[in-house]
Amino acid sequence: MRLRTRAGLGAVATGIATTLLTATASAAPAAGASGVGDPYYPYAGNGGYDVSHYDIRLTYQPATDLLSGTTTILAKATQDLSSFDLDFGLHVNSVLVNNVPATFHADPNENGELVVTPGKALNKNQSLTVVVNYADTPSKVVIDGYTAWKKTPDGALAVDEPQNSQWWFPANDHPTDKATYDVSVEVPDNVSALSNGTLVRTTKQRPGWTRWNWRSTQPQATYLTTLEVGAFEVNQSTTPDGKPFITAYDPAAGESLDAAKASVERTPEIDAFLATQFGPYPFEAQGGVVSTGLNFALEAQTRPVYGAAFFRSGSNTSVIAHENTHQWFGDAVSLGRWSDIWLNEGFASYAEYLWSGHEGEGTPAELAQYVYDSHPANDALWQVLPGDPGAANQFDDAVYDRGALTLQALRTEVGDDAFFTILRTWVAQHKGGDARIQQFIALAEQISGKPLQDLFTTWLFTKGKPAIGPNGASTF
Ligand code: ARG
Ligand code: ZN
């Protein structure tokens, strides 16, 4: 970009500028970028390094909301680095990079950038061990004008999208840098600490406290890494195919508690159904956490978190199907950019239709038709573009509902065989990594052998209610 601007100054100036830039690039290591270049969230993630593992070892006291401990990050430099950023908002006591003290400072703009300058510059491809020691009260920490950490009467929840890690561990906070995790949290004996993956063990090392050690062995995005502390009822069993199945219920759910259990306890059955649609379940464990401390649900990897209100009027397996579909679409295959959110929410919403069909409560075509018919042409649903909704509309109904209709339109166009081959191939090709909408369109065209740009342009990237059915028939 800068080079092109300078080229406009003329041949002589260009020559000089190029020489200077080349000399700079080879001689001096540069600061890592403060973001990965995501247009919706300029400070999300960082440049210059790639994380392979987080080891998070904390103590949490619900009475005071004091969170303290150490996160150790294993990473690799992807360029020569004079400094690099971590995304983190809590108060830091010390940072070591490869066992040498580093200097550090928080960006004063409260954007969650922690700038770390190692004692010695880092070389491209060098292995990094970054040890960050910290202590703070996360509920008082404001980043970009808000607080994602949710204090509850008996604990706290680290559950939010697109960001929650900055309130409890330092990270490269963007879905394009996934890693494995060990999450170890010591809490008072009267509460539990839930996180992702497998409960390796609980240990006691001092009176009144228990340490919960969780492990996630598949690449996991930062926002899908979760912590719930509270007086949960915790149940541990095994799925029919032998995976740990761990669920937790907030007793404060009261009258909704049984409906919550009648839904979440069916997760292995629902995942088995989803596997018939999308291919094998991608992770080593399953589960779910129900809490009164949030009013949405999040597809935390291996262990979604549900607001208790989802179960207010009885069982709700639709939301279980939704969050578990994200295990394939969102968790195994992650977003390349947050603007690609349709790849998560459109697919998880469509899977609610698939599950309904399986349960005999209406076929996907019927449900899609109902949503289509109940939103007249002047409805706001048709004014938001699911393929690029903007950060403010990232979780707008259009992304979910119009997004699901997009998949029904695709299915109608290419037929069932091609449709499910596209979904399964997509997961098989990208699981463990990230991908973008245009790649999905290309795959759909390749598998179906049909040109589909127009269909996707209409459904994802054009305002207005799309026409459906041949010759204006208006049916899917
Ligand atoms: N991915 C979640 C879902 O499946 C949505 C999370 C919305 N985030 C929020 N802070 N409300 O529905
Ligand atoms: Zn969703």
Coordinates of C-alpha atoms and ligand atoms in Angstrom, one line a residue:
M1 CA 0.0 0.0 0.0
R2 CA 2.7 2.5 1.0
L3 CA 4.9 1.4 -1.8
R4 CA 2.1 2.0 -4.4
T5 CA 1.5 5.5 -3.0
R6 CA 5.2 6.3 -3.3
A7 CA 5.4 5.0 -6.9
G8 CA 3.1 7.8 -7.8
L9 CA 5.8 10.3 -6.8
G10 CA 7.9 9.2 -9.8
A11 CA 10.7 6.9 -10.8
V12 CA 13.5 8.5 -8.9
A13 CA 11.6 8.8 -5.6
T14 CA 10.3 5.2 -6.0
G15 CA 13.8 3.9 -6.4
I16 CA 15.0 5.6 -3.2
A17 CA 12.0 4.6 -1.2
T18 CA 12.4 1.0 -2.3
T19 CA 16.0 0.9 -1.3
L20 CA 15.3 2.3 2.1
L21 CA 12.4 0.0 2.8
T22 CA 14.4 -3.1 1.7
A23 CA 17.3 -2.1 3.9
T24 CA 14.9 -1.5 6.9
A25 CA 13.2 -4.9 6.3
S26 CA 16.3 -6.9 6.3
A27 CA 18.2 -5.0 9.1
A28 CA 15.7 -4.3 11.9
P29 CA 13.0 -6.6 13.4
A30 CA 9.7 -4.8 13.4
A31 CA 6.8 -4.6 15.8
G32 CA 4.1 -7.2 15.4
A33 CA 0.8 -5.8 14.1
S34 CA -1.9 -4.9 16.6
G35 CA -4.5 -6.9 14.6
V36 CA -4.8 -9.6 12.0
G37 CA -6.6 -7.2 9.7
D38 CA -10.2 -8.1 10.4
P39 CA -12.3 -5.3 9.1
Y40 CA -15.0 -5.7 11.8
Y41 CA -12.5 -5.7 14.7
P42 CA -9.2 -4.0 13.9
Y43 CA -7.6 -5.0 17.2
A44 CA -8.7 -8.6 17.1
G45 CA -5.7 -11.0 17.1
N46 CA -2.2 -9.8 16.4
G47 CA 0.6 -10.1 13.9
G48 CA 4.0 -11.7 14.1
Y49 CA 3.4 -15.0 15.9
D50 CA 1.3 -18.1 15.9
V51 CA 0.2 -19.8 19.1
S52 CA 0.1 -23.6 19.4
H53 CA -0.8 -24.0 23.1
Y54 CA -2.2 -22.1 26.1
D55 CA -1.6 -23.3 29.6
I56 CA -3.9 -21.3 31.8
R57 CA -3.4 -21.8 35.6
L58 CA -5.5 -19.6 37.8
T59 CA -7.2 -19.1 41.2
Y60 CA -10.6 -17.5 41.4
Q61 CA -12.4 -16.2 44.4
P62 CA -16.1 -15.6 43.7
A63 CA -16.6 -13.4 46.9
T64 CA -14.2 -10.7 45.6
D65 CA -14.1 -11.5 41.8
L66 CA -10.3 -11.8 42.2
L67 CA -8.7 -13.8 39.4
S68 CA -5.0 -14.4 39.6
G69 CA -2.4 -16.7 38.2
T70 CA -0.3 -17.4 35.2
T71 CA -0.9 -18.2 31.5
T72 CA 2.0 -19.8 29.6
I73 CA 1.8 -19.4 25.8
L74 CA 3.7 -21.6 23.4
A75 CA 4.1 -19.9 20.1
K76 CA 6.4 -19.4 17.1
A77 CA 7.5 -16.1 15.6
T78 CA 6.3 -15.6 12.0
Q79 CA 8.6 -12.7 11.4
D80 CA 11.6 -10.9 13.1
L81 CA 10.0 -9.2 16.0
S82 CA 11.1 -6.2 18.1
S83 CA 7.8 -6.4 20.0
F84 CA 4.4 -8.1 19.8
D85 CA 1.0 -7.6 21.2
L86 CA -1.2 -9.9 23.3
D87 CA -5.0 -9.2 23.5
F88 CA -5.6 -8.8 27.3
G89 CA -7.3 -6.3 29.6
L90 CA -6.3 -7.5 33.1
H91 CA -3.6 -6.0 35.2
V92 CA -0.3 -7.7 34.5
N93 CA 2.5 -8.2 37.1
S94 CA 5.2 -9.7 34.9
V95 CA 6.0 -11.1 31.4
L96 CA 8.8 -13.5 30.6
V97 CA 9.7 -14.3 27.0
N98 CA 11.9 -17.4 26.7
N99 CA 12.7 -17.0 30.5
V100 CA 13.9 -13.4 30.1
P101 CA 11.9 -10.5 31.6
A102 CA 10.1 -8.5 29.0
T103 CA 8.9 -4.9 29.4
F104 CA 5.2 -4.4 28.7
H105 CA 2.5 -1.8 28.7
A106 CA -1.3 -1.7 28.0
D107 CA -2.3 0.5 25.1
P108 CA -3.8 3.6 26.9
N109 CA -6.8 3.5 24.5
E110 CA -8.3 0.5 26.5
N111 CA -8.5 -1.5 23.3
G112 CA -7.1 -4.6 25.0
E113 CA -3.7 -4.4 23.4
L114 CA -0.8 -5.5 25.7
V115 CA 2.4 -4.5 24.0
V116 CA 5.3 -6.8 25.0
T117 CA 8.9 -6.0 24.3
P118 CA 11.2 -8.9 24.8
G119 CA 14.7 -8.3 26.4
K120 CA 16.1 -9.6 23.1
A121 CA 14.6 -9.2 19.7
L122 CA 13.0 -12.4 18.3
N123 CA 13.9 -14.1 15.0
K124 CA 11.4 -15.5 12.5
N125 CA 10.6 -19.1 13.2
Q126 CA 11.9 -18.9 16.7
S127 CA 10.0 -20.8 19.4
L128 CA 8.4 -18.6 22.1
T129 CA 7.5 -19.4 25.6
V130 CA 5.6 -16.4 27.0
V131 CA 4.8 -16.5 30.7
V132 CA 2.3 -13.8 31.8
N133 CA 1.5 -13.4 35.6
Y134 CA -1.6 -11.4 36.5
A135 CA -4.2 -10.5 39.0
D136 CA -7.3 -8.4 38.7
T137 CA -11.1 -8.2 39.1
P138 CA -12.4 -8.9 35.6
S139 CA -15.9 -7.5 36.2
K140 CA -14.4 -4.0 36.6
V141 CA -12.3 -4.2 33.4
V142 CA -13.7 -2.3 30.4
I143 CA -12.3 -3.0 26.9
D144 CA -13.6 -1.3 23.8
G145 CA -16.3 0.1 26.0
Y146 CA -17.7 -3.1 27.4
T147 CA -17.2 -6.0 29.8
A148 CA -17.7 -9.5 28.6
W149 CA -16.9 -11.2 31.9
K150 CA -20.2 -12.0 33.7
K151 CA -20.2 -11.9 37.5
T152 CA -22.9 -14.1 39.0
P153 CA -24.0 -14.3 42.7
D154 CA -21.8 -17.4 43.3
G155 CA -19.2 -17.2 40.5
A156 CA -18.6 -15.9 37.1
L157 CA -18.9 -16.8 33.4
A158 CA -16.3 -16.2 30.6
V159 CA -18.8 -16.7 27.8
D160 CA -19.2 -14.2 24.9
E161 CA -18.7 -13.8 21.2
P162 CA -16.8 -12.4 19.4
Q163 CA -14.6 -11.9 22.4
N164 CA -14.2 -13.1 26.0
S165 CA -10.6 -14.2 26.5
Q166 CA -9.3 -10.7 27.2
W167 CA -11.0 -10.8 30.6
W168 CA -9.3 -14.0 31.7
F169 CA -6.2 -15.0 29.7
P170 CA -3.8 -13.2 27.4
A171 CA -4.1 -14.5 23.8
N172 CA -3.9 -14.0 20.1
D173 CA -7.6 -13.4 20.1
H174 CA -8.8 -14.3 16.6
P175 CA -10.4 -17.5 15.2
T176 CA -7.6 -17.7 12.6
D177 CA -5.1 -18.7 15.4
K178 CA -6.4 -21.8 17.1
A179 CA -4.5 -23.7 19.7
T180 CA -4.8 -26.5 22.2
Y181 CA -5.5 -25.8 25.9
D182 CA -4.9 -26.8 29.5
V183 CA -7.2 -24.8 31.7
S184 CA -6.6 -25.2 35.4
V185 CA -8.7 -23.2 37.9
E186 CA -8.6 -23.3 41.7
V187 CA -11.9 -22.3 43.3
P188 CA -13.5 -22.6 46.7
D189 CA -14.9 -26.1 47.6
N190 CA -18.5 -25.0 47.4
V191 CA -18.4 -24.1 43.7
S192 CA -17.2 -25.9 40.5
A193 CA -15.1 -24.6 37.7
L194 CA -16.2 -25.8 34.2
S195 CA -14.3 -25.5 31.0
N196 CA -13.7 -27.2 27.6
G197 CA -12.8 -30.8 26.8
T198 CA -11.9 -33.4 29.3
L199 CA -11.8 -33.1 33.1
V200 CA -8.3 -34.5 33.6
R201 CA -8.6 -34.4 37.4
T202 CA -9.6 -32.4 40.4
T203 CA -7.0 -31.9 43.1
K204 CA -6.7 -30.4 46.5
Q205 CA -3.6 -28.7 47.7
R206 CA -4.9 -26.5 50.6
P207 CA -7.9 -26.5 52.8
G208 CA -11.1 -25.1 51.4
W209 CA -10.0 -25.0 47.7
T210 CA -10.2 -27.5 44.8
R211 CA -8.4 -27.2 41.5
W212 CA -10.1 -28.3 38.3
N213 CA -7.9 -29.3 35.4
W214 CA -9.4 -29.3 31.9
R215 CA -7.8 -30.2 28.6
S216 CA -8.7 -29.5 25.0
T217 CA -6.7 -31.4 22.5
Q218 CA -8.1 -30.2 19.2
P219 CA -7.4 -26.7 17.8
Q220 CA -9.7 -24.3 19.6
A221 CA -10.5 -20.6 19.0
T222 CA -10.1 -18.2 21.8
Y223 CA -13.7 -17.1 22.0
L224 CA -14.8 -20.8 22.2
T225 CA -12.6 -21.3 25.3
T226 CA -14.8 -21.0 28.3
L227 CA -14.9 -20.8 32.1
E228 CA -17.9 -21.1 34.3
V229 CA -17.6 -20.9 38.0
G230 CA -20.6 -21.5 40.3
A231 CA -22.5 -23.9 42.5
F232 CA -23.4 -26.1 39.6
E233 CA -24.8 -29.6 39.8
V234 CA -22.1 -31.4 37.7
N235 CA -22.9 -34.7 36.0
Q236 CA -20.2 -36.9 34.4
S237 CA -21.0 -39.9 32.2
T238 CA -19.9 -41.4 28.8
T239 CA -21.5 -41.1 25.4
P240 CA -22.5 -44.4 23.6
D241 CA -19.3 -44.0 21.5
G242 CA -17.2 -43.7 24.6
K243 CA -16.5 -39.9 25.0
P244 CA -16.7 -38.0 28.3
F245 CA -20.1 -36.4 28.5
I246 CA -20.1 -33.6 31.2
T247 CA -23.0 -31.4 32.0
A248 CA -23.6 -28.7 34.6
Y249 CA -26.8 -27.1 35.8
D250 CA -27.3 -23.9 37.8
P251 CA -29.8 -24.7 40.6
A252 CA -31.1 -21.1 40.3
A253 CA -32.7 -22.3 37.0
G254 CA -35.5 -23.4 39.4
E255 CA -38.6 -24.5 37.5
S256 CA -36.7 -24.7 34.2
L257 CA -34.1 -27.1 35.6
D258 CA -35.9 -30.3 34.5
A259 CA -36.7 -28.9 31.1
A260 CA -33.0 -28.0 30.8
K261 CA -31.9 -31.5 31.7
A262 CA -34.5 -33.0 29.3
S263 CA -32.8 -31.1 26.6
V264 CA -29.1 -31.0 27.4
E265 CA -28.9 -34.6 28.5
R266 CA -30.0 -35.5 24.9
T267 CA -26.8 -34.0 23.5
P268 CA -25.2 -37.4 22.5
E269 CA -28.3 -38.4 20.6
I270 CA -28.5 -35.1 18.9
D271 CA -24.7 -35.1 18.0
A272 CA -25.2 -38.7 16.6
F273 CA -28.0 -37.4 14.4
L274 CA -25.9 -34.4 13.3
A275 CA -23.0 -36.7 12.5
T276 CA -25.2 -38.5 10.0
Q277 CA -25.7 -35.1 8.3
F278 CA -22.2 -33.5 8.5
G279 CA -19.7 -36.3 9.1
P280 CA -18.1 -37.5 12.4
Y281 CA -18.4 -35.4 15.5
P282 CA -15.1 -33.5 15.5
F283 CA -14.0 -33.4 19.2
E284 CA -13.0 -35.7 22.1
A285 CA -15.8 -34.8 24.5
Q286 CA -19.4 -33.5 24.7
G287 CA -21.5 -31.7 27.2
G288 CA -23.3 -28.5 28.1
V289 CA -23.6 -25.9 30.9
V290 CA -26.9 -24.2 31.9
S291 CA -26.7 -20.9 33.7
T292 CA -29.0 -18.1 34.8
G293 CA -26.1 -15.7 34.3
L294 CA -26.5 -15.2 30.6
N295 CA -29.4 -14.6 28.2
F296 CA -28.0 -16.2 25.1
A297 CA -26.2 -19.5 24.2
L298 CA -22.6 -20.0 23.0
E299 CA -21.1 -22.9 21.2
A300 CA -18.1 -23.3 23.5
Q301 CA -16.0 -26.1 22.1
T302 CA -17.2 -29.5 23.3
R303 CA -19.4 -27.9 25.9
P304 CA -21.9 -25.2 24.8
V305 CA -23.3 -22.8 27.4
Y306 CA -27.0 -22.1 27.5
G307 CA -28.9 -19.3 29.2
A308 CA -31.5 -21.0 31.5
A309 CA -34.3 -18.9 29.8
F310 CA -34.1 -21.2 26.7
F311 CA -35.9 -23.9 28.8
R312 CA -38.5 -21.6 30.4
S313 CA -41.5 -23.1 28.6
G314 CA -40.3 -26.7 28.5
S315 CA -37.6 -28.7 26.7
N316 CA -35.9 -27.0 23.8
T317 CA -33.8 -29.4 21.7
S318 CA -33.7 -26.8 18.9
V319 CA -31.1 -24.8 20.7
I320 CA -29.1 -28.0 21.5
A321 CA -29.1 -28.8 17.8
H322 CA -28.0 -25.3 17.0
E323 CA -25.1 -25.0 19.4
N324 CA -23.9 -28.5 18.6
T325 CA -24.0 -27.9 14.9
H326 CA -21.5 -25.2 15.6
Q327 CA -19.1 -27.9 16.8
W328 CA -18.8 -28.6 13.0
F329 CA -19.6 -25.2 11.7
G330 CA -17.8 -22.6 13.7
D331 CA -15.6 -24.7 16.0
A332 CA -14.0 -27.3 13.8
V333 CA -14.2 -25.0 10.8
S334 CA -13.7 -21.5 12.0
L335 CA -14.3 -18.1 10.5
G336 CA -11.5 -16.6 8.4
R337 CA -13.0 -13.1 9.1
W338 CA -15.8 -12.1 11.5
S339 CA -17.7 -10.9 8.4
D340 CA -18.0 -14.6 7.4
I341 CA -20.4 -15.1 10.4
W342 CA -23.0 -16.7 8.0
L343 CA -20.8 -19.8 7.9
N344 CA -21.6 -20.2 11.6
E345 CA -25.1 -18.9 12.2
G346 CA -26.8 -19.7 8.9
F347 CA -25.6 -23.3 9.1
A348 CA -26.5 -23.8 12.8
S349 CA -30.0 -22.3 12.1
Y350 CA -30.5 -24.5 9.1
A351 CA -29.6 -27.5 11.3
E352 CA -32.5 -26.6 13.6
Y353 CA -34.7 -27.4 10.6
L354 CA -32.9 -30.6 9.9
W355 CA -33.5 -31.7 13.6
S356 CA -37.1 -30.7 13.4
G357 CA -37.5 -33.0 10.3
H358 CA -35.8 -35.8 12.2
E359 CA -38.2 -35.3 15.1
G360 CA -41.2 -35.3 12.8
E361 CA -42.1 -31.7 13.6
G362 CA -41.9 -30.3 10.1
T363 CA -39.4 -30.7 7.3
P364 CA -36.7 -28.2 6.5
A365 CA -38.6 -27.1 3.4
E366 CA -41.8 -26.5 5.5
L367 CA -39.9 -24.5 8.2
A368 CA -38.0 -22.5 5.6
Q369 CA -41.3 -21.8 3.8
Y370 CA -42.9 -20.6 7.0
V371 CA -40.0 -18.2 7.8
Y372 CA -40.0 -16.9 4.2
D373 CA -43.8 -16.3 4.1
S374 CA -43.9 -14.7 7.5
H375 CA -41.5 -11.9 6.5
P376 CA -43.1 -9.6 3.9
A377 CA -40.9 -7.8 1.4
N378 CA -40.8 -4.7 3.6
D379 CA -39.6 -6.6 6.7
A380 CA -36.2 -5.5 8.2
L381 CA -35.0 -9.1 7.7
W382 CA -34.4 -8.4 4.0
Q383 CA -32.3 -5.3 4.7
V384 CA -29.3 -6.9 6.4
L385 CA -26.8 -8.8 4.3
P386 CA -26.1 -12.2 5.9
G387 CA -22.8 -12.3 3.9
D388 CA -21.5 -9.1 5.3
P389 CA -23.9 -7.8 8.0
G390 CA -21.5 -5.3 9.6
A391 CA -20.1 -5.7 13.2
A392 CA -23.2 -4.1 14.7
N393 CA -25.5 -6.6 13.0
Q394 CA -23.3 -9.7 13.3
F395 CA -26.0 -11.5 15.3
D396 CA -29.0 -10.0 13.5
D397 CA -31.9 -12.3 12.7
A398 CA -31.0 -11.9 9.1
V399 CA -27.7 -13.8 9.6
Y400 CA -29.7 -16.6 11.3
D401 CA -33.0 -16.8 9.4
R402 CA -32.2 -15.4 6.0
G403 CA -28.9 -17.3 6.4
A404 CA -30.8 -20.6 6.9
L405 CA -33.1 -19.9 4.0
T406 CA -30.0 -19.4 1.8
L407 CA -29.1 -23.0 2.5
Q408 CA -32.6 -24.2 1.7
A409 CA -32.3 -22.2 -1.6
L410 CA -29.0 -23.9 -2.3
R411 CA -30.4 -27.4 -1.5
T412 CA -33.4 -26.7 -3.8
E413 CA -31.0 -25.7 -6.6
V414 CA -28.4 -28.5 -6.3
G415 CA -30.5 -31.4 -4.9
D416 CA -30.1 -33.4 -1.7
D417 CA -27.1 -35.5 -2.7
A418 CA -24.9 -32.6 -3.8
F419 CA -26.1 -30.5 -0.9
F420 CA -25.0 -32.9 1.8
T421 CA -21.9 -33.8 -0.1
I422 CA -21.0 -30.1 -0.1
L423 CA -21.6 -29.8 3.7
R424 CA -19.6 -32.9 4.5
T425 CA -16.7 -32.0 2.2
W426 CA -16.5 -28.5 3.6
V427 CA -16.0 -29.9 7.1
A428 CA -13.6 -32.6 6.0
Q429 CA -11.5 -30.1 4.1
H430 CA -11.3 -27.3 6.7
K431 CA -11.7 -28.9 10.1
G432 CA -9.0 -27.7 12.5
G433 CA -8.6 -24.5 10.5
D434 CA -10.6 -21.6 9.2
A435 CA -12.3 -20.7 5.9
R436 CA -14.2 -17.9 4.1
I437 CA -17.6 -17.6 2.4
Q438 CA -16.1 -17.4 -1.1
Q439 CA -14.4 -20.7 -0.6
F440 CA -17.8 -22.2 0.3
I441 CA -19.3 -20.9 -2.8
A442 CA -16.5 -22.2 -4.9
L443 CA -16.8 -25.7 -3.3
A444 CA -20.6 -25.7 -3.9
E445 CA -20.1 -24.9 -7.5
Q446 CA -17.4 -27.5 -7.9
I447 CA -19.4 -30.3 -6.3
S448 CA -22.8 -29.4 -7.9
G449 CA -21.3 -28.5 -11.3
K450 CA -23.6 -25.5 -11.4
P451 CA -22.8 -21.8 -11.5
L452 CA -24.0 -20.5 -8.1
Q453 CA -22.6 -17.0 -7.8
D454 CA -25.9 -15.4 -8.7
L455 CA -27.8 -17.4 -6.1
F456 CA -25.4 -16.5 -3.3
T457 CA -25.1 -12.9 -4.5
T458 CA -28.9 -12.6 -4.2
W459 CA -29.3 -14.3 -0.9
L460 CA -26.2 -13.2 1.0
F461 CA -25.1 -9.9 -0.6
T462 CA -28.2 -8.1 -1.9
K463 CA -30.9 -6.2 0.0
G464 CA -34.5 -7.2 -0.7
K465 CA -36.6 -10.3 -0.5
P466 CA -35.3 -12.9 -3.0
A467 CA -37.7 -14.6 -5.3
I468 CA -38.0 -18.4 -4.9
G469 CA -39.3 -21.3 -6.9
P470 CA -39.5 -21.7 -10.7
N471 CA -41.6 -19.2 -12.6
G472 CA -42.6 -17.2 -9.5
A473 CA -44.1 -20.3 -7.8
S474 CA -42.9 -18.8 -4.4
T475 CA -42.2 -22.2 -2.9
F476 CA -38.9 -23.8 -1.9
Ligands
ARG1 N1 -23.1 -17.9 18.5 C1 -24.2 -17.6 19.4 C2 -25.3 -18.5 18.9 O1 -25.2 -19.5 18.4 C3 -24.5 -16.2 19.5 C4 -23.8 -15.4 20.5 C5 -24.3 -14.0 20.5 N2 -23.5 -13.2 21.4 C6 -23.9 -12.4 22.3 N3 -23.1 -11.8 23.0 N4 -25.2 -12.3 22.5 O2 -26.5 -18.1 18.9
ZN2 ZN -25.4 -19.8 16.6

